[in-house]
Amino acid sequence: MGSAGDLILQQLINGISLGSIYALIALGYTMVYGIIQLINFAHGDVMMVGAYIGWFCTTVLKFSFLPALIVAMFLSAVLGVIIERIAYKPLRNATRLAALITAIGMSFFLEYGGMLIVTPQTRTFPSVFPQTVYTFGNVAFKYGDIVIVITTVILMLLLQFIVKYTKTGKAMRAVSYDKDAANLMGINVNNTISATFALGSALAAAAGVLIGVYFNTIDPLMGIMPGLKAFIAAVLGGIGIIPGAMLGGLAMGLIESIVSGIGYSTWRDAAAFIILIVVLLIKPNGLLGKNIREKV
Amino acid sequence: MLTLNNINVYYGAIHALKGISFEVNKGEIVTLIGSNGAGKSTCLKTISGLLRPKEGTLSFKGNDLTAVSAPEIVSRGISQVPEGRRIFANMLVSENLDLGAYLRKDKAGIKEDMEKVFSLFPRLKERRRQLAGTLSGGEQQMLAMGRALMSKPELLLLDEPSMGLAPILVKQIFSIIQEINSLGTTILLVEQNARMALSIANRAYVLETGKIVLSGDSKELMESEEIRKAYLGG
């Protein structure tokens, strides 16, 4: 029992770390989808930009982790708002397909524009944390695991607070439910959509910095796979539902580490896409998705 | 207070309002009646800034509203209770009311108005911690009205408040409309239920396919042969 139990525990720890990162990215997908029904395929690439800003802050400017994280989140939030204003806002009343294709275009723009600026070469993220490994029996977790989980929990609590209790958060929920009615309350719909992009992009940037810190390397195409998986996580949890993205992200991380842990690591990515197919077939609204019936 | 002058509104190629002119004076209850598709809701949406007139002018308290955005119109003192209530079903009753006061910053005043809304609609107070989507139709109408009042409007636009409600609830809602008016809010009421609307309004305009075909004192209109035949069922 001992070694098998340890193995499972070890994979759980890895899964939670990875899942936290997916969850942070998934939140941005789900929030943007919730408010303008767009799958923002450039979201993973915003995460990449965040990772590069974090890299720049820690390597060139010699910032420590927290200031680098905050700068990356802030600048990526601005980037998210600019992307929305330039690329998506003019298509607000166009078909959803047009906006979706634009999102894919924006994704390529960031990936290859990024390559042009920072070169396609992989960069090493400096080790901003002590490389301490804590061991309990045969189970090991790194200092980075703890930082990832704590950062994610704090950011999620913060997000919950913003969405539930602040004026902007209430406006975001109102706009996502009914734009015209929100307008009649005096809510500026465009600014509220911008705020949503800002929040989602900031969370993605945090995920980017955490990926850099955790895996030590970053490159301009690093946003593609985590981006897709976070998208699956958002669908798994129920797209448009914030707690669903958190749950879906964690579930994805855990499933991936378990698949790797039992010796099928080459099947890891396939597992993610199988989940997507199964969810779409069996429960297209996602785990937490439900059709709220309205009385009329 | 509110003046519409030769307003023309189109939905694409459809000419929905064909040169509408009317006015609402301070303290009045004015009603727009007419059958389905006559342009009543279009008219309200144009006033609240959700639709833009292609021609014509719209002014409120002497200021032009023609190019003013919907949120800005709320801050000028006009609030609309939309057709079908359009409450935020995924949010709490209290959050719906908070959103009504979205543009206000006077915390004390907001709290006071919340109490006023609760005294007009005691049911909302009981249910303030419930999701708005779980309310009955009548309660949702009350919430939509309460929410609109939270912006402290000088002019309240009501779009079909009787829609889908049992007669006893309609009576209750209409007596609350009168009460809101007596507390100093001017009211522009759009209704298909012409009898109820005329019974509480001071003046009325009758819309038919985008045009005003009749107007006048509600009591006189109620007596008029044409109105009786077309809208009051003989």
mmCIF file of N, CA and C in Angstrom, chain A residues 275-286:
data_model
loop_
_atom_site.group_PDB
_atom_site.id
_atom_site.type_symbol
_atom_site.label_atom_id
_atom_site.label_comp_id
_atom_site.label_asym_id
_atom_site.label_seq_id
_atom_site.Cartn_x
_atom_site.Cartn_y
_atom_site.Cartn_z
ATOM 1 N N ILE A 275 -11.825 14.267 -22.639
ATOM 2 C CA ILE A 275 -12.761 14.860 -21.678
ATOM 3 C C ILE A 275 -13.693 15.850 -22.379
ATOM 4 N N LEU A 276 -13.096 16.687 -23.231
ATOM 5 C CA LEU A 276 -13.910 17.682 -23.945
ATOM 6 C C LEU A 276 -15.014 16.994 -24.739
ATOM 7 N N ILE A 277 -14.635 15.946 -25.458
ATOM 8 C CA ILE A 277 -15.614 15.255 -26.296
ATOM 9 C C ILE A 277 -16.710 14.633 -25.431
ATOM 10 N N VAL A 278 -16.279 13.987 -24.343
ATOM 11 C CA VAL A 278 -17.256 13.332 -23.477
ATOM 12 C C VAL A 278 -18.207 14.367 -22.849
ATOM 13 N N VAL A 279 -17.641 15.480 -22.385
ATOM 14 C CA VAL A 279 -18.494 16.511 -21.771
ATOM 15 C C VAL A 279 -19.510 17.016 -22.789
ATOM 16 N N LEU A 280 -19.012 17.293 -23.995
ATOM 17 C CA LEU A 280 -19.924 17.837 -25.006
ATOM 18 C C LEU A 280 -21.016 16.836 -25.374
ATOM 19 N N LEU A 281 -20.673 15.542 -25.304
ATOM 20 C CA LEU A 281 -21.675 14.534 -25.645
ATOM 21 C C LEU A 281 -22.694 14.337 -24.518
ATOM 22 N N ILE A 282 -22.169 14.271 -23.281
ATOM 23 C CA ILE A 282 -23.042 13.866 -22.181
ATOM 24 C C ILE A 282 -23.660 15.052 -21.450
ATOM 25 N N LYS A 283 -22.833 16.052 -21.160
ATOM 26 C CA LYS A 283 -23.358 17.170 -20.372
ATOM 27 C C LYS A 283 -22.841 18.477 -20.958
ATOM 28 N N PRO A 284 -23.398 18.884 -22.098
ATOM 29 C CA PRO A 284 -22.839 20.044 -22.809
ATOM 30 C C PRO A 284 -22.837 21.328 -21.974
ATOM 31 N N ASN A 285 -23.661 21.378 -20.949
ATOM 32 C CA ASN A 285 -23.650 22.588 -20.117
ATOM 33 C C ASN A 285 -22.553 22.561 -19.068
ATOM 34 N N GLY A 286 -21.805 21.470 -18.992
ATOM 35 C CA GLY A 286 -20.727 21.384 -18.015
ATOM 36 C C GLY A 286 -21.208 20.891 -16.666
#
